[in-house]
PDB file of C-alpha atoms and ligand atoms in Angstrom:
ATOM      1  CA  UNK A   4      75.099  91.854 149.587  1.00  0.00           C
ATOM      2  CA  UNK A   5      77.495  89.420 151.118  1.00  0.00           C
ATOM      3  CA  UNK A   6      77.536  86.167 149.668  1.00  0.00           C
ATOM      4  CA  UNK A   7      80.841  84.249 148.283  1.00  0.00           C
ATOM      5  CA  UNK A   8      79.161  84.729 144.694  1.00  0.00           C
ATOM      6  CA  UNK A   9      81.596  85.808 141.472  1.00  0.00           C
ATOM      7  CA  UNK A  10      81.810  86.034 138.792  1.00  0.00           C
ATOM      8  CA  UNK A  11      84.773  84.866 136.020  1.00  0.00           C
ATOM      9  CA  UNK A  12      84.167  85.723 132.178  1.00  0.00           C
ATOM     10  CA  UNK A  13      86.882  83.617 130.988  1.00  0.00           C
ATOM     11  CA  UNK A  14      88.916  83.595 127.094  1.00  0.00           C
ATOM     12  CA  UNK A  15      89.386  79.773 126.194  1.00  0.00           C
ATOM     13  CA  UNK A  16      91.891  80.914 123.582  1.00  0.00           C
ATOM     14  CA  UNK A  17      91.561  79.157 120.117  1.00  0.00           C
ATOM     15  CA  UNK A  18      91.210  75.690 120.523  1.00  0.00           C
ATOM     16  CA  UNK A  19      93.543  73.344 122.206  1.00  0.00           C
ATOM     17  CA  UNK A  20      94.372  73.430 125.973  1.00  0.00           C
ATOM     18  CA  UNK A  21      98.084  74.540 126.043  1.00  0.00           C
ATOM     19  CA  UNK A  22      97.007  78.091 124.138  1.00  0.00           C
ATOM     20  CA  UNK A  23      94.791  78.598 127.391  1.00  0.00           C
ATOM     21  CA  UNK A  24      96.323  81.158 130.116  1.00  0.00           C
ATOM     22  CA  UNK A  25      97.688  79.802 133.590  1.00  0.00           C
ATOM     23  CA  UNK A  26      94.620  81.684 135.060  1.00  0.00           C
ATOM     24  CA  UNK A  27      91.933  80.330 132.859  1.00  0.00           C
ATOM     25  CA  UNK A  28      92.907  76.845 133.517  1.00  0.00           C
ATOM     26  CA  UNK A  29      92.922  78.211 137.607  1.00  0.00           C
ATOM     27  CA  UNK A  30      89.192  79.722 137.243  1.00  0.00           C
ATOM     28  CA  UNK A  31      88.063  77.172 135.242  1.00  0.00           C
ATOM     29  CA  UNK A  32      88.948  74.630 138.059  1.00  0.00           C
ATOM     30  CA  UNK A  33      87.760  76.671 140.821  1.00  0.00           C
ATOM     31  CA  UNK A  34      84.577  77.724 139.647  1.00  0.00           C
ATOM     32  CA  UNK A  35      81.223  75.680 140.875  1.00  0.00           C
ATOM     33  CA  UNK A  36      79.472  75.931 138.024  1.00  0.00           C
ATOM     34  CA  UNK A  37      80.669  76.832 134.007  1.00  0.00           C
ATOM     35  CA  UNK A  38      77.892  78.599 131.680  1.00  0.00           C
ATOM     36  CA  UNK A  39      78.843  78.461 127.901  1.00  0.00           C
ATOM     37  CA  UNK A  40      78.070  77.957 123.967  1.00  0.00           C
ATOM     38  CA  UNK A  41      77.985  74.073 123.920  1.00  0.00           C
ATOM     39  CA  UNK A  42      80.844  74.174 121.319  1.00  0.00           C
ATOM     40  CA  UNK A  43      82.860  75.857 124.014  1.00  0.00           C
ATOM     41  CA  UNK A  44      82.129  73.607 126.915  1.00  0.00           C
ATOM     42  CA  UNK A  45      83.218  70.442 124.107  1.00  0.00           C
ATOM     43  CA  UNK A  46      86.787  72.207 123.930  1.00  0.00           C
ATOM     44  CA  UNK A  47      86.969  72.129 127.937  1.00  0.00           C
ATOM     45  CA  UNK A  48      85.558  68.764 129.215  1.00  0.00           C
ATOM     46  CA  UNK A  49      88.942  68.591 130.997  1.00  0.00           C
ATOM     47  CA  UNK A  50      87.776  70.803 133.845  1.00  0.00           C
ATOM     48  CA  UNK A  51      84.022  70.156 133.587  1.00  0.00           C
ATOM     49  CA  UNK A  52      83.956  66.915 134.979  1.00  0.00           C
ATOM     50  CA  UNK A  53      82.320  66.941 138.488  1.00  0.00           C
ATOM     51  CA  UNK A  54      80.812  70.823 137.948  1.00  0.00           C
ATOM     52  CA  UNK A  55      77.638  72.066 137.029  1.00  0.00           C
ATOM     53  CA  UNK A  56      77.488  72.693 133.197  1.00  0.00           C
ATOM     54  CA  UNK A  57      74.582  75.295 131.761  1.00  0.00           C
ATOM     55  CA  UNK A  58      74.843  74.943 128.036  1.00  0.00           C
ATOM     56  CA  UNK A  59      73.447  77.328 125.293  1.00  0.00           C
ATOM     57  CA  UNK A  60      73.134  77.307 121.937  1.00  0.00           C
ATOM     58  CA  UNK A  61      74.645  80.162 119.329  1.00  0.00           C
ATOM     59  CA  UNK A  62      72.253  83.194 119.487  1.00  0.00           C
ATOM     60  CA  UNK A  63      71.581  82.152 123.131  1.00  0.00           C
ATOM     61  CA  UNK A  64      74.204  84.317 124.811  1.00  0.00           C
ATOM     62  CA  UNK A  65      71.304  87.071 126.880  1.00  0.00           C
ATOM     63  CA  UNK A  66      70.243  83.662 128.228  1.00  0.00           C
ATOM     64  CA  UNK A  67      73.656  82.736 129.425  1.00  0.00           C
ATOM     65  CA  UNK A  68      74.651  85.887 130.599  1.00  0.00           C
ATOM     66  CA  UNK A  69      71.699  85.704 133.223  1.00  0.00           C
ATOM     67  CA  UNK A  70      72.044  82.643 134.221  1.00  0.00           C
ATOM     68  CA  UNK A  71      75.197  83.930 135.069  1.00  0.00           C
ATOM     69  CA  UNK A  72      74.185  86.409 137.429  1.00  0.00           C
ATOM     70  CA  UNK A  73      71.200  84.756 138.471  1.00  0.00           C
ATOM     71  CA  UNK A  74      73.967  81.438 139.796  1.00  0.00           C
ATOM     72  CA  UNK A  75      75.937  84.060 140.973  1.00  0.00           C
ATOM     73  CA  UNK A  76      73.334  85.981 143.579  1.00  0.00           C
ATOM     74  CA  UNK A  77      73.140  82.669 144.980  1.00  0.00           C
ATOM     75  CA  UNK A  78      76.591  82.502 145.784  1.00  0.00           C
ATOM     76  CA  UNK A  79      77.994  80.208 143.484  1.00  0.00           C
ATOM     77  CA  UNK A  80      81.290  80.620 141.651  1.00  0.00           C
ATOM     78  CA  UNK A  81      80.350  80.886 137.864  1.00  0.00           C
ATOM     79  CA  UNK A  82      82.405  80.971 134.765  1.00  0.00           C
ATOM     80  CA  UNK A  83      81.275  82.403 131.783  1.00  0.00           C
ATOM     81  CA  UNK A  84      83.192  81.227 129.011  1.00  0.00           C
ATOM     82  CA  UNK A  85      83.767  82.685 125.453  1.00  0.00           C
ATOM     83  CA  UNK A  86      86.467  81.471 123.134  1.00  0.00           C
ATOM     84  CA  UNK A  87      89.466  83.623 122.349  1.00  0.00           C
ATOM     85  CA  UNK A  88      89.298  86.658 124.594  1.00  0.00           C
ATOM     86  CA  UNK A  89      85.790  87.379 125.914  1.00  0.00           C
ATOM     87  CA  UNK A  90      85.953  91.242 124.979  1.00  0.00           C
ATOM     88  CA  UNK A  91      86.963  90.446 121.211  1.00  0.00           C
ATOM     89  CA  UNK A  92      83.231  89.553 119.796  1.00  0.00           C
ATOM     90  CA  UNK A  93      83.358  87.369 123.140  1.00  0.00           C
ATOM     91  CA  UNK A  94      80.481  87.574 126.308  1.00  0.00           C
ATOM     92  CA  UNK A  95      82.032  90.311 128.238  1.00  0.00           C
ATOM     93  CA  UNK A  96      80.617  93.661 127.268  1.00  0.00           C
ATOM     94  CA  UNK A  97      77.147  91.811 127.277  1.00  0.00           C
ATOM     95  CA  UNK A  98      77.523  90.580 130.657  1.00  0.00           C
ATOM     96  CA  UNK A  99      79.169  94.452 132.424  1.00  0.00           C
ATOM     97  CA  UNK A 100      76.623  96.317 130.572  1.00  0.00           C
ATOM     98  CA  UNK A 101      73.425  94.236 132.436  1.00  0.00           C
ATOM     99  CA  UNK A 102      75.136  94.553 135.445  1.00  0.00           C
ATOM    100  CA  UNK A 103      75.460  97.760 135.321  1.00  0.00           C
ATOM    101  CA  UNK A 104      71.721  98.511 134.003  1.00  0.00           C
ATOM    102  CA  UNK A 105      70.337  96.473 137.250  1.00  0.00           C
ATOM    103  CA  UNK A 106      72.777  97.379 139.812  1.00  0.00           C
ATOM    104  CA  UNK A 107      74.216  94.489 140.409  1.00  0.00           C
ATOM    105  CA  UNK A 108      76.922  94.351 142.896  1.00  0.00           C
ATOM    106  CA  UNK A 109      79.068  91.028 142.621  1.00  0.00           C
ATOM    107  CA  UNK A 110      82.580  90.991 141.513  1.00  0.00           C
ATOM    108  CA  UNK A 111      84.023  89.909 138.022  1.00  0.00           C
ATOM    109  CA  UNK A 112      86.926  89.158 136.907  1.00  0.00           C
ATOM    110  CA  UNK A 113      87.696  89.390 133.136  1.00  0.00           C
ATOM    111  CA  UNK A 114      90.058  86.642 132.100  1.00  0.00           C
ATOM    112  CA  UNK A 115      91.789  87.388 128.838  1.00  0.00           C
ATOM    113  CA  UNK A 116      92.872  84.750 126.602  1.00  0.00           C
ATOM    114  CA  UNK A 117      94.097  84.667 123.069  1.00  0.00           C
ATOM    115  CA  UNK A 118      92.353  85.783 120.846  1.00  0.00           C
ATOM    116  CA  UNK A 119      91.592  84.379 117.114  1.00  0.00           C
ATOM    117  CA  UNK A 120      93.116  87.515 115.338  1.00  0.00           C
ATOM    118  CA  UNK A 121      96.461  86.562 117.014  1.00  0.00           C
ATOM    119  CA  UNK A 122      96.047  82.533 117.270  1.00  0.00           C
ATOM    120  CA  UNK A 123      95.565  82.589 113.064  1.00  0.00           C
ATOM    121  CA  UNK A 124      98.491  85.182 112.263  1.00  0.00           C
ATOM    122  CA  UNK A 125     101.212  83.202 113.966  1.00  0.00           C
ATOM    123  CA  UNK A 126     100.146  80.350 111.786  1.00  0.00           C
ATOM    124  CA  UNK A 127     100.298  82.210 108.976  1.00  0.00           C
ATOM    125  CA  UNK A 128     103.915  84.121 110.221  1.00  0.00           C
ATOM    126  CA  UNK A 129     103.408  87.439 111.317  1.00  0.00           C
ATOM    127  CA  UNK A 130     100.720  89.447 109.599  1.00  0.00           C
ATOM    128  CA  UNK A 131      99.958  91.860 112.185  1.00  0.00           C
ATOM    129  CA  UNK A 132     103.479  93.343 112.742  1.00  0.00           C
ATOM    130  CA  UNK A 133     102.021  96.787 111.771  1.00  0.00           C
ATOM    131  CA  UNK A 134      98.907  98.780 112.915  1.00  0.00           C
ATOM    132  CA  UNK A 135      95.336  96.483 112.103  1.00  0.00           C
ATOM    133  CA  UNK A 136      92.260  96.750 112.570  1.00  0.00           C
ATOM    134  CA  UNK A 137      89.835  93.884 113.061  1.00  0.00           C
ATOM    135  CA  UNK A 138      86.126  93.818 111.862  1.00  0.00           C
ATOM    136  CA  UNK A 139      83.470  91.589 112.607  1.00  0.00           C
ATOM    137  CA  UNK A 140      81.683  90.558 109.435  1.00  0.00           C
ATOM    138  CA  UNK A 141      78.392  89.284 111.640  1.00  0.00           C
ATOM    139  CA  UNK A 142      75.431  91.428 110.445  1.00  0.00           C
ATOM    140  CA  UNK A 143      72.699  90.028 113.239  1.00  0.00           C
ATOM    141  CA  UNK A 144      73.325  93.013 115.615  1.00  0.00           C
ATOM    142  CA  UNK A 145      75.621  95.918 113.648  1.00  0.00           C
ATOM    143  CA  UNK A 146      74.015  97.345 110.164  1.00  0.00           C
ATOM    144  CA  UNK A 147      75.203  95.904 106.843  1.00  0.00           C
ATOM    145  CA  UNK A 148      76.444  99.477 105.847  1.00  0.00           C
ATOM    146  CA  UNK A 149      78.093  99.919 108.893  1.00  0.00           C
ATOM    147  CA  UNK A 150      80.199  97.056 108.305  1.00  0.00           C
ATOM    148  CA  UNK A 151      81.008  97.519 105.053  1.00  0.00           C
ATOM    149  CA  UNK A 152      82.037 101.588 105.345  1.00  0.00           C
ATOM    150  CA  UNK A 153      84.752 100.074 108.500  1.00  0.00           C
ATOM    151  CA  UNK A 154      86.069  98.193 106.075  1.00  0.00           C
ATOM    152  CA  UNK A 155      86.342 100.493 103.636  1.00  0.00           C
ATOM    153  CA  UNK A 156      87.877 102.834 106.390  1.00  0.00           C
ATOM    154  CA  UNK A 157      90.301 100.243 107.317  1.00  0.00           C
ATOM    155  CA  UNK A 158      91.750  99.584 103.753  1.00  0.00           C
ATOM    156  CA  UNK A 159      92.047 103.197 103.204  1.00  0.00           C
ATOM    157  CA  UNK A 160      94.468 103.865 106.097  1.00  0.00           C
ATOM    158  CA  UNK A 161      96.343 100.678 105.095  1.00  0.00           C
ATOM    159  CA  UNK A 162      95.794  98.349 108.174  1.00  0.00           C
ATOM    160  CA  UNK A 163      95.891  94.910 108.253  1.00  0.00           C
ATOM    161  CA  UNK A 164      92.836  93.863 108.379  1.00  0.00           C
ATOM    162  CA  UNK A 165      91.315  90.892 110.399  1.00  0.00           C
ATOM    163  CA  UNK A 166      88.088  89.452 109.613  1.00  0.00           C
ATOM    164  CA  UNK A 167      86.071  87.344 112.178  1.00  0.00           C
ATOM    165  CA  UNK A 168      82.924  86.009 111.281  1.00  0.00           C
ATOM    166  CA  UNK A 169      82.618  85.484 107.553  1.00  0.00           C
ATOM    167  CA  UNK A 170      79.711  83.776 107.802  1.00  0.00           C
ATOM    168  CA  UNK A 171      77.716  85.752 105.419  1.00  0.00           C
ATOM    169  CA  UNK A 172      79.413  84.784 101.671  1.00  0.00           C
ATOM    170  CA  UNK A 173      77.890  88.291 100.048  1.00  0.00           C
ATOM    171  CA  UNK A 174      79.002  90.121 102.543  1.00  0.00           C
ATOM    172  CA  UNK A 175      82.555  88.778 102.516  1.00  0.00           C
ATOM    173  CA  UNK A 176      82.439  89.267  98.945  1.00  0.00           C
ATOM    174  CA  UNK A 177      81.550  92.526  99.138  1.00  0.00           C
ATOM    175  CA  UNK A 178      84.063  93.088 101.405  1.00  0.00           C
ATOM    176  CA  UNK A 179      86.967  92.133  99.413  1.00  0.00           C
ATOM    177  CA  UNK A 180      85.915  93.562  96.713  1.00  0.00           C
ATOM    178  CA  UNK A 181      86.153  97.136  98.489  1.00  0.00           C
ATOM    179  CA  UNK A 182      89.220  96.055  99.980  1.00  0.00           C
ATOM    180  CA  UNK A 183      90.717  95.290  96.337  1.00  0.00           C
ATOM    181  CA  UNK A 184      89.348  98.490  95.132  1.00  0.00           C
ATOM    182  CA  UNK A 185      91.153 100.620  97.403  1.00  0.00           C
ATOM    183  CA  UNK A 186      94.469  98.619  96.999  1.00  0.00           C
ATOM    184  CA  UNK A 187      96.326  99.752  93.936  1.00  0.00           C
ATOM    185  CA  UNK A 188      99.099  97.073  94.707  1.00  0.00           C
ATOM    186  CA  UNK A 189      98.735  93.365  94.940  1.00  0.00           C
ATOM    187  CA  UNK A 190      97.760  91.903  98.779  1.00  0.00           C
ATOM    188  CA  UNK A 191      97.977  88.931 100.177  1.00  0.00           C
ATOM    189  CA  UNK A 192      95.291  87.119 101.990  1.00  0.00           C
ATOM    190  CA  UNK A 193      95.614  84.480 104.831  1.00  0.00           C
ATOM    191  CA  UNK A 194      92.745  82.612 105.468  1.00  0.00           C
ATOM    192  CA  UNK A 195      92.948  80.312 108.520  1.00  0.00           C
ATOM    193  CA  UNK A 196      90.274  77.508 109.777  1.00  0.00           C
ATOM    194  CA  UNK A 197      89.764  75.872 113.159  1.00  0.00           C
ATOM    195  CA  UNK A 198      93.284  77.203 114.076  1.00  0.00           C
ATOM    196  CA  UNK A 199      94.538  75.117 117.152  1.00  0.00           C
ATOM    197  CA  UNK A 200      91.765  72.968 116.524  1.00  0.00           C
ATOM    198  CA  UNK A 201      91.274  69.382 115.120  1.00  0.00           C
ATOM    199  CA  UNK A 202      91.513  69.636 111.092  1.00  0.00           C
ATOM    200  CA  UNK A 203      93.319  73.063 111.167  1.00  0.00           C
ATOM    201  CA  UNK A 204      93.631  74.376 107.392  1.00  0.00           C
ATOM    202  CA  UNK A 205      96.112  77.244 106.283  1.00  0.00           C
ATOM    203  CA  UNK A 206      96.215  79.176 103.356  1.00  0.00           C
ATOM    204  CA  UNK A 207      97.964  81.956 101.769  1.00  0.00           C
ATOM    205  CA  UNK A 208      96.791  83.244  98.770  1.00  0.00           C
ATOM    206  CA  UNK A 209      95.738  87.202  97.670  1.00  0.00           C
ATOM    207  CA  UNK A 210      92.818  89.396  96.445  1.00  0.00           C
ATOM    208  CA  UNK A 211      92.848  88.208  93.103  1.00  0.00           C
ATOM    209  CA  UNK A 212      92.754  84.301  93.944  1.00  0.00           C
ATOM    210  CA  UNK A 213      91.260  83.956  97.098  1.00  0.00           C
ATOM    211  CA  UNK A 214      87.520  82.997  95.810  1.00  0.00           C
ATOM    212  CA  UNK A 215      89.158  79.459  94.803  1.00  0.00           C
ATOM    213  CA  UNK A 216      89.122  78.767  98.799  1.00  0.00           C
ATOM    214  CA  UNK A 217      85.547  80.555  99.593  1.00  0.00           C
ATOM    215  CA  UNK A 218      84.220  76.765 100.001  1.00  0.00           C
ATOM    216  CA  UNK A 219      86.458  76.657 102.965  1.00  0.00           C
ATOM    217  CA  UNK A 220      85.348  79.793 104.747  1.00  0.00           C
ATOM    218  CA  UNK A 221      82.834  78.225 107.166  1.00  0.00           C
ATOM    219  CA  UNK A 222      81.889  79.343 111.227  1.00  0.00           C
ATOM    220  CA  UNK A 223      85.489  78.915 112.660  1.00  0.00           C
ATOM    221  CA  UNK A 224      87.282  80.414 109.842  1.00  0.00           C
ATOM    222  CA  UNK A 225      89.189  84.090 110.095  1.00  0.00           C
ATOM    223  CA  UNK A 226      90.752  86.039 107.433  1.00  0.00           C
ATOM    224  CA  UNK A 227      93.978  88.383 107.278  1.00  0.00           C
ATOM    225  CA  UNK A 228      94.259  90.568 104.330  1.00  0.00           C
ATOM    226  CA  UNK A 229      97.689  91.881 104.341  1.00  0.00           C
ATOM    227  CA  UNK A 230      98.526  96.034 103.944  1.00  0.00           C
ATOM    228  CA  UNK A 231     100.757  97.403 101.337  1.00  0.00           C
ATOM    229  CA  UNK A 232     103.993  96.081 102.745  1.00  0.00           C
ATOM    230  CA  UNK A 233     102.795  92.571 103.692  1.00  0.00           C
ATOM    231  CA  UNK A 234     104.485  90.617 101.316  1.00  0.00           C
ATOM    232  CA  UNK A 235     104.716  86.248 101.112  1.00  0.00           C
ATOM    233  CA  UNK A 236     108.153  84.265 101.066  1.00  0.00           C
ATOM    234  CA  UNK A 237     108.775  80.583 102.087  1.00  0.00           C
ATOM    235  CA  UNK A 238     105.021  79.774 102.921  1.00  0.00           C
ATOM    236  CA  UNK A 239     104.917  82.772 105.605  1.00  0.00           C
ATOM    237  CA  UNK A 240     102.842  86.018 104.894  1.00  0.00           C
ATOM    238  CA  UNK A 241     104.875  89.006 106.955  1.00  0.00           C
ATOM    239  CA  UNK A 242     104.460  92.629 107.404  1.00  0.00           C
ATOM    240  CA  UNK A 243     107.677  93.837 108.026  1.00  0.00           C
ATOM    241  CA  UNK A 244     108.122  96.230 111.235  1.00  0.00           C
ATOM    242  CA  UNK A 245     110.045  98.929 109.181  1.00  0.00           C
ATOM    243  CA  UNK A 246     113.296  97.864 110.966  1.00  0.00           C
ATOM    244  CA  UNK A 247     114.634  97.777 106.698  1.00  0.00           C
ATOM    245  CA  UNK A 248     113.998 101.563 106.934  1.00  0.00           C
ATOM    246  CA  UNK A 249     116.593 101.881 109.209  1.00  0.00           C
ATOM    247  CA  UNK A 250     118.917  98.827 109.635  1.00  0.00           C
ATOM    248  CA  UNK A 251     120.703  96.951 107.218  1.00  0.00           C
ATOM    249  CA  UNK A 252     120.325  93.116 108.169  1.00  0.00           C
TER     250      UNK A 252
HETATM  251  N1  SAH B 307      85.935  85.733 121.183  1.00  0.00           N
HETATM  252  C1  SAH B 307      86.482  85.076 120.002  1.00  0.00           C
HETATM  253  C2  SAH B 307      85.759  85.495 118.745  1.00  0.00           C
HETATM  254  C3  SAH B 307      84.308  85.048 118.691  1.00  0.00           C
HETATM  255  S1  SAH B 307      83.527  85.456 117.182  1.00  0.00           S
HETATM  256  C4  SAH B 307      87.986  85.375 119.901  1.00  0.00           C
HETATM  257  O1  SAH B 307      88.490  86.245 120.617  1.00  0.00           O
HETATM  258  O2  SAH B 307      88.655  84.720 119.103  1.00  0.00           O
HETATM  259  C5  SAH B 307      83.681  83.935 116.312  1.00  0.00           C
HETATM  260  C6  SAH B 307      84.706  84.064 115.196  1.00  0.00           C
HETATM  261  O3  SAH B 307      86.017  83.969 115.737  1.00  0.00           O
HETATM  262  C7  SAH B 307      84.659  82.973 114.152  1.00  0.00           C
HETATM  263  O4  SAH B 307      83.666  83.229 113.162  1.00  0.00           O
HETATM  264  C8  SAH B 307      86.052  83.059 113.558  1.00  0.00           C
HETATM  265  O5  SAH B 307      86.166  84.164 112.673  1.00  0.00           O
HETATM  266  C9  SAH B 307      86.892  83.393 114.800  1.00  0.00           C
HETATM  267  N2  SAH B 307      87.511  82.186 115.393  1.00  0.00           N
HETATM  268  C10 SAH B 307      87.299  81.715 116.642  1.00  0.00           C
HETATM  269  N3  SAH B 307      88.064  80.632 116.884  1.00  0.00           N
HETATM  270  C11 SAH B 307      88.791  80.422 115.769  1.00  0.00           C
HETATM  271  C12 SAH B 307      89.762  79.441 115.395  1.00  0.00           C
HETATM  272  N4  SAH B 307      90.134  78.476 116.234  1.00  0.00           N
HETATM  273  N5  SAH B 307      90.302  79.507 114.141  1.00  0.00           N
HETATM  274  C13 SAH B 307      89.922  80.490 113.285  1.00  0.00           C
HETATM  275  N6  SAH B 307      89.013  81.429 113.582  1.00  0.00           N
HETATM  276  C14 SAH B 307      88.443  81.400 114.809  1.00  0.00           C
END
């Protein structure tokens, strides 16, 4: 097939414009037309002026990822945005695995960008120094149970643990709760909303305490529970690297 058509599935990064990548902003202004969660396309009306916009709502993304394809066959330029990185929970996988099913044959390009696991931990200091895992708490497309036993998992081999998604409050509850189980040592909790966005909120607090912010927890909130060595000085929650094992400083 030869048309000019491609495809860009691009990672906003958390919010505000300077935590987007060089080549984001360079897609973003090249492409003809930008396909996205109407949230998303608010966060970027710096490069939409002048472009075709295709808008979606939430549980809309099958619809944007063919519109995607569909604007691409005819040779237009489309970008296909997600926020943070488009692999992490993000419009990528979705949009590889139907080309792939129908045989598509148009390039893409998967922009990274940063993602909120990352964007929320350096606001709380540095959380994720050590291994961590990061779980989605969304139950609309992976089981309940499944969710629940990863987290379970992840406590038991002492990761970090990132939680996108806490949008369901009994299954974040239930969550911690297994999480505090496990623990046998106190752990502290970072729990970060609209990071690099208008009316950020930060908060570092632990297992024990953390209910007293559940009001908080909303769509654009993420949570970092710490692992044994995490520990909380001068407002900063850190995991320490190890380097104390070895070094005197
Ligand atoms: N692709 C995105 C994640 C999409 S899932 C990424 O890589 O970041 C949506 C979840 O991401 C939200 O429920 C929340 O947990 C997290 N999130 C996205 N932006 C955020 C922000 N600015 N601050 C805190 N959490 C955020």
């Amino acid at each position: 097939m030869a048309n000019n058509g491609a495809i860009f599935v691009v990672g906003l990064g958390p919010g505000s414009k300077e935590y987007r990548t060089i080549r984001a902003q360079q897609v973003l202004e090249e492409a003809d037309i930008i396909v996205g969660y109407n949230t998303y396309l608010k966060m970027i009306k710096d490069v939409t002026d002048g472009k075709e916009v295709i808008g979606a709502k939430m549980k809309e993304e099958v619809f944007r990822a063919k519109v995607t394809i569909e604007k691409a066959l005819e040779g237009k330029k489309v970008a296909l945005v997600s926020s943070g990185d488009p692999q992490v929970y993000g419009m990528a996988s979705l949009l590889l695995d139907m080309m792939i099913r129908h045989g598509y044959d148009i390039p893409v390009e998967v922009v990274p960008g940063v993602t909120a696991a990352l964007a929320v931990s350096s606001r709380l200091g540095s959380p994720l120094s050590l291994d961590y895992a990061s779980i989605s708490l969304s139950d609309l497309l992976i089981p309940r149970e499944e969710i629940l036993l990863r987290v379970r998992k992840a406590a038991e081999g002492d990761f970090t643990i990132v939680l996108y998604n806490p949008i369901s409050k009994p299954l974040l509850e239930a969550s911690m709760e297994i999480i505090r189980e496990v623990k046998k040592v106190p752990i502290p909790v970072g729990i970060v909303d609209h990071a690099f966005r208008d009316n950020e909120k930060v908060i570092i607090t632990d297992l024990d305490s953390w209910k007293k912010y559940e009001q908080l927890i909303g769509m654009v909130t993420t949570l970092v529970i710490g692992n044994s060595k995490t520990y909380v000085a001068g407002n900063k929650m850190i995991t320490p690297r190890g380097y104390e094992r070895k070094y005197s400083y």
